[in-house]
PDB file of C-alpha atoms in Angstrom:
ATOM      1  CA  UNK A   1      -0.066   0.047   0.059  1.00 63.00           C
ATOM      2  CA  UNK A   2       2.858   2.385   0.825  1.00 70.00           C
ATOM      3  CA  UNK A   3       4.460   1.707  -2.582  1.00 70.00           C
ATOM      4  CA  UNK A   4       1.152   2.519  -4.320  1.00 65.00           C
ATOM      5  CA  UNK A   5       0.855   5.732  -2.398  1.00 70.00           C
ATOM      6  CA  UNK A   6       4.396   6.733  -3.382  1.00 73.00           C
ATOM      7  CA  UNK A   7       3.690   6.046  -7.032  1.00 69.00           C
ATOM      8  CA  UNK A   8       0.603   8.165  -6.957  1.00 67.00           C
ATOM      9  CA  UNK A   9       2.493  10.995  -5.377  1.00 70.00           C
ATOM     10  CA  UNK A  10       5.297  10.787  -7.975  1.00 71.00           C
ATOM     11  CA  UNK A  11       2.693  10.658 -10.831  1.00 66.00           C
ATOM     12  CA  UNK A  12       0.897  13.664  -9.349  1.00 65.00           C
ATOM     13  CA  UNK A  13       4.251  15.590  -9.007  1.00 67.00           C
ATOM     14  CA  UNK A  14       5.098  14.703 -12.602  1.00 64.00           C
ATOM     15  CA  UNK A  15       1.618  15.769 -13.851  1.00 60.00           C
ATOM     16  CA  UNK A  16       2.182  19.155 -12.179  1.00 61.00           C
ATOM     17  CA  UNK A  17       5.453  19.786 -13.766  1.00 62.00           C
ATOM     18  CA  UNK A  18       5.106  18.199 -17.195  1.00 60.00           C
ATOM     19  CA  UNK A  19       1.345  18.641 -17.770  1.00 58.00           C
ATOM     20  CA  UNK A  20      -1.141  16.237 -19.317  1.00 56.00           C
ATOM     21  CA  UNK A  21      -1.519  13.786 -20.938  1.00 56.00           C
ATOM     22  CA  UNK A  22       1.016  11.607 -19.257  1.00 57.00           C
ATOM     23  CA  UNK A  23      -0.198   8.742 -21.481  1.00 59.00           C
ATOM     24  CA  UNK A  24       2.180   9.951 -24.154  1.00 58.00           C
ATOM     25  CA  UNK A  25       4.935   8.557 -21.854  1.00 60.00           C
ATOM     26  CA  UNK A  26       3.525   5.020 -21.654  1.00 62.00           C
ATOM     27  CA  UNK A  27       5.474   2.952 -24.072  1.00 59.00           C
ATOM     28  CA  UNK A  28       4.625  -0.670 -23.086  1.00 59.00           C
ATOM     29  CA  UNK A  29       1.513  -1.148 -20.987  1.00 76.00           C
ATOM     30  CA  UNK A  30       1.602  -4.850 -21.716  1.00 87.00           C
ATOM     31  CA  UNK A  31       4.833  -6.649 -21.221  1.00 90.00           C
ATOM     32  CA  UNK A  32       5.869 -10.250 -20.784  1.00 93.00           C
ATOM     33  CA  UNK A  33       9.097 -12.242 -20.285  1.00 93.00           C
ATOM     34  CA  UNK A  34       9.875 -15.493 -21.993  1.00 96.00           C
ATOM     35  CA  UNK A  35      12.784 -17.376 -20.325  1.00 96.00           C
ATOM     36  CA  UNK A  36      14.756 -19.479 -22.834  1.00 96.00           C
ATOM     37  CA  UNK A  37      17.508 -22.033 -22.490  1.00 96.00           C
ATOM     38  CA  UNK A  38      20.131 -20.460 -24.704  1.00 94.00           C
ATOM     39  CA  UNK A  39      20.421 -18.355 -27.873  1.00 93.00           C
ATOM     40  CA  UNK A  40      18.999 -20.968 -30.089  1.00 96.00           C
ATOM     41  CA  UNK A  41      15.765 -21.092 -28.223  1.00 97.00           C
ATOM     42  CA  UNK A  42      15.539 -17.308 -28.056  1.00 96.00           C
ATOM     43  CA  UNK A  43      15.950 -17.061 -31.883  1.00 96.00           C
ATOM     44  CA  UNK A  44      13.352 -19.778 -32.423  1.00 97.00           C
ATOM     45  CA  UNK A  45      10.825 -17.759 -30.414  1.00 97.00           C
ATOM     46  CA  UNK A  46      11.736 -14.536 -32.169  1.00 97.00           C
ATOM     47  CA  UNK A  47      11.542 -16.062 -35.665  1.00 97.00           C
ATOM     48  CA  UNK A  48       8.110 -17.533 -34.714  1.00 96.00           C
ATOM     49  CA  UNK A  49       6.807 -14.165 -33.597  1.00 96.00           C
ATOM     50  CA  UNK A  50       8.112 -12.301 -36.588  1.00 96.00           C
ATOM     51  CA  UNK A  51       6.878 -14.897 -39.063  1.00 96.00           C
ATOM     52  CA  UNK A  52       3.451 -15.582 -37.496  1.00 95.00           C
ATOM     53  CA  UNK A  53       2.662 -12.598 -35.410  1.00 93.00           C
ATOM     54  CA  UNK A  54       0.873 -10.639 -38.182  1.00 93.00           C
ATOM     55  CA  UNK A  55      -1.412 -13.594 -38.984  1.00 94.00           C
ATOM     56  CA  UNK A  56      -2.295 -13.786 -35.226  1.00 92.00           C
ATOM     57  CA  UNK A  57      -3.221 -10.087 -35.191  1.00 91.00           C
ATOM     58  CA  UNK A  58       0.062  -9.103 -33.427  1.00 94.00           C
ATOM     59  CA  UNK A  59       2.595  -7.920 -36.078  1.00 97.00           C
ATOM     60  CA  UNK A  60       6.152  -7.289 -34.854  1.00 97.00           C
ATOM     61  CA  UNK A  61       6.816  -3.580 -35.369  1.00 96.00           C
ATOM     62  CA  UNK A  62      10.206  -3.380 -33.610  1.00 95.00           C
ATOM     63  CA  UNK A  63      13.091  -5.670 -32.604  1.00 96.00           C
ATOM     64  CA  UNK A  64      15.743  -4.479 -30.260  1.00 92.00           C
ATOM     65  CA  UNK A  65      18.704  -6.796 -29.824  1.00 91.00           C
ATOM     66  CA  UNK A  66      20.714  -5.808 -26.798  1.00 88.00           C
ATOM     67  CA  UNK A  67      23.110  -8.595 -27.436  1.00 87.00           C
ATOM     68  CA  UNK A  68      24.274  -6.773 -30.514  1.00 82.00           C
ATOM     69  CA  UNK A  69      24.962  -3.488 -28.729  1.00 77.00           C
ATOM     70  CA  UNK A  70      28.424  -2.199 -28.052  1.00 73.00           C
ATOM     71  CA  UNK A  71      29.530  -2.514 -24.388  1.00 67.00           C
ATOM     72  CA  UNK A  72      28.251   0.599 -22.674  1.00 58.00           C
ATOM     73  CA  UNK A  73      26.919   1.574 -19.195  1.00 53.00           C
ATOM     74  CA  UNK A  74      23.472   2.219 -20.650  1.00 57.00           C
ATOM     75  CA  UNK A  75      22.215  -1.188 -19.686  1.00 60.00           C
ATOM     76  CA  UNK A  76      24.811  -2.045 -17.057  1.00 67.00           C
ATOM     77  CA  UNK A  77      25.894  -5.010 -19.220  1.00 71.00           C
ATOM     78  CA  UNK A  78      22.398  -6.451 -19.223  1.00 76.00           C
ATOM     79  CA  UNK A  79      21.387  -8.130 -22.465  1.00 86.00           C
ATOM     80  CA  UNK A  80      18.122  -9.475 -23.885  1.00 90.00           C
ATOM     81  CA  UNK A  81      16.138  -9.624 -27.175  1.00 94.00           C
ATOM     82  CA  UNK A  82      12.981  -7.483 -27.147  1.00 94.00           C
ATOM     83  CA  UNK A  83      10.199  -7.476 -29.671  1.00 96.00           C
ATOM     84  CA  UNK A  84       7.303  -4.986 -29.763  1.00 94.00           C
ATOM     85  CA  UNK A  85       3.968  -6.339 -31.215  1.00 95.00           C
ATOM     86  CA  UNK A  86       1.125  -4.109 -32.220  1.00 94.00           C
ATOM     87  CA  UNK A  87      -2.344  -5.115 -31.020  1.00 91.00           C
ATOM     88  CA  UNK A  88      -5.241  -3.360 -32.707  1.00 90.00           C
ATOM     89  CA  UNK A  89      -8.669  -3.676 -30.907  1.00 86.00           C
ATOM     90  CA  UNK A  90     -12.096  -3.902 -32.547  1.00 83.00           C
ATOM     91  CA  UNK A  91     -12.615  -0.123 -32.172  1.00 86.00           C
ATOM     92  CA  UNK A  92      -9.177   0.809 -33.578  1.00 86.00           C
ATOM     93  CA  UNK A  93      -7.384   1.127 -30.218  1.00 84.00           C
ATOM     94  CA  UNK A  94      -3.738   0.324 -30.753  1.00 88.00           C
ATOM     95  CA  UNK A  95      -1.460  -0.913 -28.013  1.00 89.00           C
ATOM     96  CA  UNK A  96       2.187  -1.871 -28.044  1.00 89.00           C
ATOM     97  CA  UNK A  97       2.921  -5.224 -26.452  1.00 92.00           C
ATOM     98  CA  UNK A  98       6.566  -5.812 -25.363  1.00 94.00           C
ATOM     99  CA  UNK A  99       7.955  -9.390 -25.351  1.00 96.00           C
ATOM    100  CA  UNK A 100      11.383  -9.829 -23.661  1.00 94.00           C
ATOM    101  CA  UNK A 101      13.228 -12.985 -24.558  1.00 96.00           C
ATOM    102  CA  UNK A 102      15.795 -13.718 -21.879  1.00 93.00           C
ATOM    103  CA  UNK A 103      18.559 -16.410 -21.509  1.00 93.00           C
ATOM    104  CA  UNK A 104      17.792 -18.245 -18.213  1.00 93.00           C
ATOM    105  CA  UNK A 105      21.239 -17.439 -16.735  1.00 91.00           C
ATOM    106  CA  UNK A 106      20.923 -13.712 -17.630  1.00 87.00           C
ATOM    107  CA  UNK A 107      17.325 -13.606 -16.308  1.00 87.00           C
ATOM    108  CA  UNK A 108      18.460 -14.881 -12.880  1.00 87.00           C
ATOM    109  CA  UNK A 109      21.106 -12.168 -12.890  1.00 83.00           C
ATOM    110  CA  UNK A 110      18.528  -9.641 -13.879  1.00 80.00           C
ATOM    111  CA  UNK A 111      16.334 -10.571 -10.798  1.00 80.00           C
ATOM    112  CA  UNK A 112      19.427  -9.961  -8.628  1.00 81.00           C
ATOM    113  CA  UNK A 113      20.172  -6.606 -10.327  1.00 80.00           C
ATOM    114  CA  UNK A 114      16.744  -5.137  -9.974  1.00 75.00           C
ATOM    115  CA  UNK A 115      17.325  -3.259  -6.773  1.00 79.00           C
ATOM    116  CA  UNK A 116      20.326  -1.554  -8.300  1.00 79.00           C
ATOM    117  CA  UNK A 117      18.213  -0.819 -11.425  1.00 75.00           C
ATOM    118  CA  UNK A 118      15.574   0.953  -9.228  1.00 80.00           C
ATOM    119  CA  UNK A 119      18.326   3.054  -7.491  1.00 82.00           C
ATOM    120  CA  UNK A 120      19.804   4.122 -10.682  1.00 79.00           C
ATOM    121  CA  UNK A 121      16.480   5.198 -12.263  1.00 77.00           C
ATOM    122  CA  UNK A 122      15.210   6.892  -9.095  1.00 81.00           C
ATOM    123  CA  UNK A 123      14.740  10.726  -9.160  1.00 83.00           C
ATOM    124  CA  UNK A 124      15.075  11.032  -5.400  1.00 83.00           C
ATOM    125  CA  UNK A 125      15.856   9.048  -2.287  1.00 81.00           C
ATOM    126  CA  UNK A 126      12.148   8.958  -1.384  1.00 82.00           C
ATOM    127  CA  UNK A 127      11.252   7.211  -4.640  1.00 77.00           C
ATOM    128  CA  UNK A 128      13.418   4.138  -3.886  1.00 76.00           C
TER     129      UNK A 128
END
């Protein structure tokens, strides 16, 4: 409950300084993680989504391969393969769905790194 209150306070403060609509800042309201056993399995899932996503009503509109990025501090060494799929509802509402493909070993590391990630992204000590 305290965490939800803190998030509401942060959202309110952001709205007051940046104005509305804040929905312009929402990039991936639907997200899922698929944990794979190695690169081969990750690529199999990616190929399946790319090849068949459109026929399922979820065309892939973006692929971000963090394995192919140069070493930098931007992601603290973290790597995954991310695909953005576009869902279009019956009334034309369009939503981006993010599918993160993780190697099982890197996924376990990500879970351990999450607290550091929150600290790094925090705008103040109170938001941690």
